C-alpha cells in the first residue's frame, strides 16, 4: 500500500482547518471575555454542557467563587453567564475534537503502514505540540482564577503562538507530501523569507500581548497615536524600569505592534520585488502574489481594528488575517526551500 497517500494529506489538511477554526473561536472567546467562565477542567464529562437549570445554577455558583465575577461581573444574571459559557465550552470541545482527529487516524495509518518514517516522526511532533497546546490553555486560564480577574498576557501569548506554530508545522508537513520532489534552492532569497517569517511570528506574539493587555482600546487613531503623536508619552512612562513598558505597558506594547507591522510590510514588499527578478515556477509565483495580497488585507484590517477600538467582528477578522498571512508565508517559504 502506498505510503503518504492522498488520505494522509486530507487528514493533515483537516487538522489545519480545525486548528484555524479553533483559533477563530479562541479569538471570539477572548474578545467576548468568556475565557474564565469555566473554572474547572474535566477531560471527558466537560464535553457535555449543563443540561438543566439545576446544573446551570451549579456552574454559575462555581463561577461566582472566582475573581472575574467578584470584581467585574457581579451584575451578571444566569443568562449573562450562559452567553459567555458557550464560547469557552465550544473552544474546549473543538480542542478535544482536534485531539481525536489527530490521534485516531494516526493510529489507523500507522497500523496500515501508510506513513513513511519521516512522516511518522513529524506526526509524533504534531501530537506533542497539540498536547502542549492543550496544557497551555489550562495554564493560561489558571492565571485568571487567583487574584487578578484576567489571564496573564504572557500565557495568552504562549497559548496563541503555539496554536499558530502547530498550524504552520502541520501545513508544512502537508506541503512536504504534496510536493515531494526536490529542486535547486536560491538560498539568499530563501533566507530573506525565513527572516520575514521570524519577524511575522514576533508580530503575532505582540498581537497576543495587545489582546491580553486590552491594549487595543487605547490610542484609537492612525497613523499617529493619541494627540497626534507618533510615540505617545505613555509609551515610556507607564512601567518602571523602562524596558517593561514594551512588554507589559499597554501603550508600549501597542506601539511595538504598530512598528512591527511596518517592518513586516517592508520585508514582504522586499520579497515581492526580489521575486520579480527571479525565474519563478507556477507555485512560487502563486505564493509571492498571495503573500502580498494577504499583507495588504491584513494591514487594512489592522488599521480598521485600532481606529474602531476593536469591535469583536473586526478583532476576529484581524486574527483571521494573521492566520492567512502566516499561511501565505509558510507556502512561499516552502516553495523556495524544497
CSV table of C-alpha atoms in Angstrom, one decimal:
chain,number,residue,atom,x,y,z
A,1,UNK,CA,0.0,0.0,0.0
A,2,UNK,CA,1.4,3.4,-1.0
A,3,UNK,CA,2.7,5.5,1.9
A,4,UNK,CA,1.9,9.2,2.4
A,5,UNK,CA,-1.1,8.9,0.1
A,6,UNK,CA,-3.9,11.3,-0.5
A,7,UNK,CA,-5.8,10.1,2.6
A,8,UNK,CA,-2.8,11.2,4.7
A,9,UNK,CA,-2.8,14.6,3.0
A,10,UNK,CA,-6.5,15.0,3.6
A,11,UNK,CA,-6.1,14.0,7.2
A,12,UNK,CA,-3.5,16.7,7.8
A,13,UNK,CA,-5.4,19.3,5.9
A,14,UNK,CA,-8.4,18.6,8.0
A,15,UNK,CA,-6.2,19.2,11.0
A,16,UNK,CA,-5.2,22.6,9.6
A,17,UNK,CA,-8.8,23.6,9.1
A,18,UNK,CA,-9.7,22.6,12.6
A,19,UNK,CA,-6.8,24.5,14.1
A,20,UNK,CA,-7.9,27.5,12.1
A,21,UNK,CA,-11.5,27.2,13.5
A,22,UNK,CA,-10.1,26.7,17.0
A,23,UNK,CA,-8.1,29.9,16.7
A,24,UNK,CA,-11.1,31.9,15.4
A,25,UNK,CA,-13.3,30.6,18.3
A,26,UNK,CA,-10.5,31.3,20.7
A,27,UNK,CA,-10.4,34.9,19.4
A,28,UNK,CA,-14.1,35.3,19.9
A,29,UNK,CA,-13.7,33.8,23.4
A,30,UNK,CA,-11.1,36.3,24.3
A,31,UNK,CA,-12.9,39.3,22.8
A,32,UNK,CA,-16.2,38.4,24.5
A,33,UNK,CA,-14.3,37.9,27.8
A,34,UNK,CA,-15.6,34.4,28.0
A,35,UNK,CA,-12.4,32.6,28.8
A,36,UNK,CA,-12.8,32.4,32.6
A,37,UNK,CA,-16.4,31.2,32.6
A,38,UNK,CA,-15.4,27.6,33.1
A,39,UNK,CA,-13.1,27.4,36.1
A,40,UNK,CA,-12.6,23.6,36.2
A,41,UNK,CA,-11.2,21.1,33.7
A,42,UNK,CA,-12.9,17.7,33.2
A,43,UNK,CA,-11.5,16.0,30.1
A,44,UNK,CA,-14.5,13.7,29.5
A,45,UNK,CA,-17.5,15.0,31.3
A,46,UNK,CA,-16.5,18.6,30.4
A,47,UNK,CA,-17.6,17.9,26.9
A,48,UNK,CA,-21.3,17.9,28.0
A,49,UNK,CA,-22.6,21.4,29.0
A,50,UNK,CA,-25.2,21.8,31.8
A,51,UNK,CA,-28.4,20.2,30.6
A,52,UNK,CA,-31.0,21.6,33.0
A,53,UNK,CA,-31.5,24.7,35.2
A,54,UNK,CA,-30.1,22.9,38.3
A,55,UNK,CA,-26.8,22.1,36.5
A,56,UNK,CA,-26.7,25.7,35.1
A,57,UNK,CA,-27.1,27.1,38.6
A,58,UNK,CA,-24.3,24.9,39.9
A,59,UNK,CA,-22.0,26.1,37.1
A,60,UNK,CA,-22.9,29.7,37.8
A,61,UNK,CA,-22.3,29.3,41.6
A,62,UNK,CA,-18.9,27.9,40.8
A,63,UNK,CA,-18.1,30.9,38.6
A,64,UNK,CA,-19.2,33.2,41.5
A,65,UNK,CA,-16.3,31.9,43.6
A,66,UNK,CA,-13.6,33.4,41.3
A,67,UNK,CA,-12.3,37.0,40.9
A,68,UNK,CA,-13.9,37.7,37.5
A,69,UNK,CA,-17.4,37.5,38.9
A,70,UNK,CA,-16.5,39.1,42.3
A,71,UNK,CA,-14.6,42.1,40.8
A,72,UNK,CA,-16.1,42.6,37.4
A,73,UNK,CA,-19.3,40.8,36.7
A,74,UNK,CA,-21.4,40.9,39.9
A,75,UNK,CA,-24.2,42.4,37.8
A,76,UNK,CA,-24.4,39.1,35.8
A,77,UNK,CA,-27.5,37.0,35.9
A,78,UNK,CA,-27.8,33.4,34.8
A,79,UNK,CA,-28.5,34.3,31.1
A,80,UNK,CA,-25.3,36.5,31.0
A,81,UNK,CA,-23.3,33.6,32.3
A,82,UNK,CA,-24.8,31.3,29.7
A,83,UNK,CA,-23.7,33.6,27.0
A,84,UNK,CA,-20.0,33.6,28.0
A,85,UNK,CA,-20.1,29.9,29.0
A,86,UNK,CA,-21.0,28.9,25.4
A,87,UNK,CA,-17.8,30.3,23.8
A,88,UNK,CA,-15.4,28.8,26.3
A,89,UNK,CA,-17.2,25.5,26.2
A,90,UNK,CA,-17.1,25.4,22.4
A,91,UNK,CA,-13.4,26.4,22.4
A,92,UNK,CA,-12.6,23.4,24.7
A,93,UNK,CA,-14.8,20.9,22.8
A,94,UNK,CA,-13.1,21.8,19.5
A,95,UNK,CA,-9.8,21.3,21.2
A,96,UNK,CA,-10.8,17.8,22.3
A,97,UNK,CA,-12.1,17.1,18.8
A,98,UNK,CA,-8.8,18.1,17.2
A,99,UNK,CA,-7.0,15.7,19.5
A,100,UNK,CA,-9.2,12.8,18.3
A,101,UNK,CA,-8.9,13.8,14.7
A,102,UNK,CA,-5.1,13.7,15.0
A,103,UNK,CA,-4.7,10.6,17.2
A,104,UNK,CA,-7.3,8.1,15.8
A,105,UNK,CA,-6.3,8.5,12.1
A,106,UNK,CA,-2.6,8.5,13.1
A,107,UNK,CA,-3.0,5.1,14.8
A,108,UNK,CA,-5.0,3.8,11.8
A,109,UNK,CA,-2.4,4.9,9.2
A,110,UNK,CA,0.3,3.5,11.5
A,111,UNK,CA,-1.3,0.1,11.7
A,112,UNK,CA,-2.0,0.1,7.9
A,113,UNK,CA,1.6,1.1,7.3
A,114,UNK,CA,0.6,4.1,5.2
A,115,UNK,CA,3.1,6.5,6.7
A,116,UNK,CA,6.7,6.9,5.8
A,117,UNK,CA,9.3,7.1,8.6
A,118,UNK,CA,9.8,10.9,8.2
A,119,UNK,CA,6.0,11.5,8.3
A,120,UNK,CA,5.7,9.3,11.4
A,121,UNK,CA,8.3,11.4,13.2
A,122,UNK,CA,6.6,14.6,12.1
A,123,UNK,CA,3.2,13.3,13.2
A,124,UNK,CA,4.6,12.5,16.6
A,125,UNK,CA,5.9,16.0,16.9
A,126,UNK,CA,2.5,17.3,15.9
A,127,UNK,CA,0.8,15.2,18.6
A,128,UNK,CA,3.2,16.5,21.2
A,129,UNK,CA,2.6,20.1,20.1
A,130,UNK,CA,-1.1,19.6,20.3
A,131,UNK,CA,-0.9,18.1,23.8
A,132,UNK,CA,1.3,21.0,24.9
A,133,UNK,CA,-1.2,23.5,23.4
A,134,UNK,CA,-4.0,21.9,25.5
A,135,UNK,CA,-1.8,22.2,28.6
A,136,UNK,CA,-1.1,25.9,27.8
A,137,UNK,CA,-4.8,26.6,27.5
A,138,UNK,CA,-5.4,25.4,31.1
A,139,UNK,CA,-2.2,27.0,32.3
A,140,UNK,CA,-3.5,30.3,30.9
A,141,UNK,CA,-6.9,30.0,32.5
A,142,UNK,CA,-5.4,29.3,35.9
A,143,UNK,CA,-3.7,32.7,35.9
A,144,UNK,CA,-7.1,34.4,35.9
A,145,UNK,CA,-8.5,32.4,38.8
A,146,UNK,CA,-6.3,33.7,41.7
A,147,UNK,CA,-6.4,37.4,42.3
A,148,UNK,CA,-6.4,39.2,39.0
A,149,UNK,CA,-9.7,38.6,37.0
A,150,UNK,CA,-7.8,38.4,33.8
A,151,UNK,CA,-5.4,35.9,32.3
A,152,UNK,CA,-1.6,36.6,32.0
A,153,UNK,CA,-0.8,38.2,28.7
A,154,UNK,CA,2.4,36.1,28.6
A,155,UNK,CA,0.4,32.9,29.0
A,156,UNK,CA,-2.2,34.1,26.4
A,157,UNK,CA,0.6,34.8,24.0
A,158,UNK,CA,2.2,31.3,24.6
A,159,UNK,CA,-1.2,29.7,24.0
A,160,UNK,CA,-2.0,31.6,20.8
A,161,UNK,CA,1.5,31.5,19.3
A,162,UNK,CA,1.7,27.7,19.9
A,163,UNK,CA,-1.6,27.3,18.0
A,164,UNK,CA,-0.2,29.3,15.1
A,165,UNK,CA,3.1,27.3,15.2
A,166,UNK,CA,1.2,24.0,15.3
A,167,UNK,CA,-0.8,25.0,12.3
A,168,UNK,CA,2.3,26.2,10.5
A,169,UNK,CA,4.1,22.9,11.1
A,170,UNK,CA,1.1,20.9,10.1
A,171,UNK,CA,0.8,22.9,6.9
A,172,UNK,CA,4.5,22.4,6.2
A,173,UNK,CA,4.1,18.6,6.6
A,174,UNK,CA,1.2,18.7,4.1
A,175,UNK,CA,3.3,20.6,1.6
A,176,UNK,CA,6.1,18.1,2.0
A,177,UNK,CA,3.7,15.4,0.9
A,178,UNK,CA,2.1,17.4,-1.9
A,179,UNK,CA,5.5,18.5,-3.3
A,180,UNK,CA,7.9,15.6,-2.7
A,181,UNK,CA,10.3,16.4,-5.4
A,182,UNK,CA,13.4,18.4,-4.5
A,183,UNK,CA,14.7,21.3,-6.6
A,184,UNK,CA,17.5,23.9,-6.7
A,185,UNK,CA,17.3,26.4,-3.9
A,186,UNK,CA,18.0,30.2,-4.2
A,187,UNK,CA,19.5,30.4,-0.7
A,188,UNK,CA,19.7,34.2,-0.3
A,189,UNK,CA,16.1,34.6,-1.3
A,190,UNK,CA,15.0,31.7,0.9
A,191,UNK,CA,16.9,33.2,3.8
A,192,UNK,CA,15.1,36.5,3.3
A,193,UNK,CA,11.7,34.7,3.6
A,194,UNK,CA,13.0,32.9,6.7
A,195,UNK,CA,13.8,36.2,8.4
A,196,UNK,CA,10.5,37.6,7.3
A,197,UNK,CA,8.7,34.6,8.9
A,198,UNK,CA,10.6,35.2,12.2
A,199,UNK,CA,9.5,38.8,12.2
A,200,UNK,CA,5.9,37.8,11.4
A,201,UNK,CA,5.9,35.4,14.3
A,202,UNK,CA,7.2,38.1,16.6
A,203,UNK,CA,4.4,40.3,15.4
A,204,UNK,CA,1.9,37.6,16.1
A,205,UNK,CA,3.3,37.4,19.7
A,206,UNK,CA,2.9,41.1,20.1
A,207,UNK,CA,-0.7,40.8,18.7
A,208,UNK,CA,-1.4,38.4,21.5
A,209,UNK,CA,0.2,40.9,24.0
A,210,UNK,CA,-2.1,43.6,22.7
A,211,UNK,CA,-5.1,41.2,23.2
A,212,UNK,CA,-4.0,40.1,26.6
A,213,UNK,CA,-3.5,43.6,27.9
A,214,UNK,CA,-6.6,45.0,26.2
A,215,UNK,CA,-4.2,47.5,24.6
A,216,UNK,CA,-6.3,47.9,21.5
A,217,UNK,CA,-8.8,50.0,23.4
A,218,UNK,CA,-6.5,53.0,23.7
A,219,UNK,CA,-4.8,55.3,21.1
A,220,UNK,CA,-7.5,54.5,18.6
A,221,UNK,CA,-6.0,56.7,15.9
A,222,UNK,CA,-3.9,56.0,12.8
A,223,UNK,CA,-1.2,56.7,11.6
A,224,UNK,CA,-0.4,58.6,14.8
A,225,UNK,CA,-1.3,57.6,18.4
A,226,UNK,CA,-3.4,59.9,20.7
A,227,UNK,CA,-3.0,63.7,20.5
A,228,UNK,CA,-1.4,63.4,17.0
A,229,UNK,CA,1.9,61.9,18.5
A,230,UNK,CA,3.9,59.3,16.7
A,231,UNK,CA,5.1,57.9,20.0
A,232,UNK,CA,2.8,59.0,22.8
A,233,UNK,CA,4.5,59.8,26.1
A,234,UNK,CA,2.6,57.0,27.9
A,235,UNK,CA,4.6,54.5,25.8
A,236,UNK,CA,7.6,55.0,28.1
A,237,UNK,CA,6.1,56.2,31.4
A,238,UNK,CA,3.6,53.5,32.3
A,239,UNK,CA,6.0,51.0,33.7
A,240,UNK,CA,9.3,51.1,35.6
A,241,UNK,CA,12.0,50.2,34.6
A,242,UNK,CA,11.8,51.5,31.1
A,243,UNK,CA,12.0,48.1,29.2
A,244,UNK,CA,8.8,46.9,31.0
A,245,UNK,CA,6.8,49.4,29.0
A,246,UNK,CA,7.4,47.4,25.9
A,247,UNK,CA,6.4,44.0,27.2
A,248,UNK,CA,3.8,45.0,30.0
A,249,UNK,CA,2.7,48.5,29.3
A,250,UNK,CA,-0.5,48.9,27.2
A,251,UNK,CA,0.8,51.9,25.3
A,252,UNK,CA,4.3,50.5,24.8
A,253,UNK,CA,3.0,47.1,23.6
A,254,UNK,CA,0.6,48.8,21.2
A,255,UNK,CA,3.5,51.0,19.9
A,256,UNK,CA,5.7,47.9,19.3
A,257,UNK,CA,2.8,46.2,17.5
A,258,UNK,CA,2.4,49.2,15.2
A,259,UNK,CA,6.1,49.4,14.4
A,260,UNK,CA,6.4,45.7,13.7
A,261,UNK,CA,3.6,46.0,11.3
A,262,UNK,CA,5.7,48.4,9.2
A,263,UNK,CA,8.7,46.1,9.4
A,264,UNK,CA,6.5,43.1,8.2
A,265,UNK,CA,5.3,45.3,5.3
A,266,UNK,CA,8.9,46.3,4.3
A,267,UNK,CA,10.1,42.7,4.3
A,268,UNK,CA,7.1,41.4,2.4
A,269,UNK,CA,7.5,44.1,-0.2
A,270,UNK,CA,11.2,43.2,-0.4
A,271,UNK,CA,10.2,39.6,-1.1
A,272,UNK,CA,7.8,40.6,-3.8
A,273,UNK,CA,10.4,43.0,-5.5
A,274,UNK,CA,13.2,40.5,-5.4
A,275,UNK,CA,11.0,37.7,-6.6
A,276,UNK,CA,10.2,39.7,-9.8
A,277,UNK,CA,13.9,39.4,-10.7
A,278,UNK,CA,13.9,35.6,-10.5
A,279,UNK,CA,12.5,32.9,-12.8
A,280,UNK,CA,9.6,31.5,-10.8
A,281,UNK,CA,7.7,28.3,-11.0
A,282,UNK,CA,3.9,28.5,-11.1
A,283,UNK,CA,3.5,27.8,-7.4
A,284,UNK,CA,6.3,30.2,-6.4
A,285,UNK,CA,4.5,32.9,-8.3
A,286,UNK,CA,1.2,32.0,-6.6
A,287,UNK,CA,3.0,32.1,-3.2
A,288,UNK,CA,4.5,35.5,-3.6
A,289,UNK,CA,1.4,37.1,-5.1
A,290,UNK,CA,-0.8,35.6,-2.3
A,291,UNK,CA,1.7,36.9,0.3
A,292,UNK,CA,1.5,40.5,-0.9
A,293,UNK,CA,-2.3,40.3,-1.2
A,294,UNK,CA,-2.7,38.8,2.3
A,295,UNK,CA,-0.3,41.5,3.6
A,296,UNK,CA,-2.4,44.3,2.1
A,297,UNK,CA,-5.7,42.9,3.5
A,298,UNK,CA,-4.1,42.3,7.0
A,299,UNK,CA,-2.6,45.8,7.1
A,300,UNK,CA,-6.0,47.4,6.3
A,301,UNK,CA,-7.7,45.2,8.9
A,302,UNK,CA,-5.2,46.3,11.5
A,303,UNK,CA,-5.9,49.9,10.9
A,304,UNK,CA,-9.7,49.4,10.9
A,305,UNK,CA,-9.4,47.4,14.2
A,306,UNK,CA,-7.5,50.0,16.0
A,307,UNK,CA,-9.4,53.1,14.9
A,308,UNK,CA,-12.7,51.4,15.7
A,309,UNK,CA,-11.5,50.3,19.2
A,310,UNK,CA,-11.6,46.5,18.5
A,311,UNK,CA,-15.2,45.5,17.9
A,312,UNK,CA,-15.5,41.8,18.2
A,313,UNK,CA,-16.0,41.1,14.4
A,314,UNK,CA,-13.0,43.2,13.4
A,315,UNK,CA,-10.8,41.7,16.1
A,316,UNK,CA,-11.7,38.2,14.9
A,317,UNK,CA,-11.2,39.3,11.2
A,318,UNK,CA,-7.7,40.7,12.1
A,319,UNK,CA,-6.8,37.4,13.7
A,320,UNK,CA,-8.0,35.5,10.7
A,321,UNK,CA,-5.9,37.9,8.6
A,322,UNK,CA,-2.8,37.0,10.6
A,323,UNK,CA,-3.6,33.3,10.0
A,324,UNK,CA,-3.9,33.7,6.3
A,325,UNK,CA,-0.7,35.9,6.1
A,326,UNK,CA,1.2,33.2,8.1
A,327,UNK,CA,-0.2,30.5,5.7
A,328,UNK,CA,1.0,32.5,2.7
A,329,UNK,CA,4.4,33.0,4.2
A,330,UNK,CA,4.7,29.3,5.0
A,331,UNK,CA,3.6,28.3,1.5
A,332,UNK,CA,6.0,30.8,-0.1
A,333,UNK,CA,8.9,29.6,2.1
A,334,UNK,CA,8.2,26.0,1.3
A,335,UNK,CA,8.2,26.6,-2.5
A,336,UNK,CA,11.6,28.4,-2.2
A,337,UNK,CA,13.0,25.8,0.2
A,338,UNK,CA,12.3,22.3,-1.3
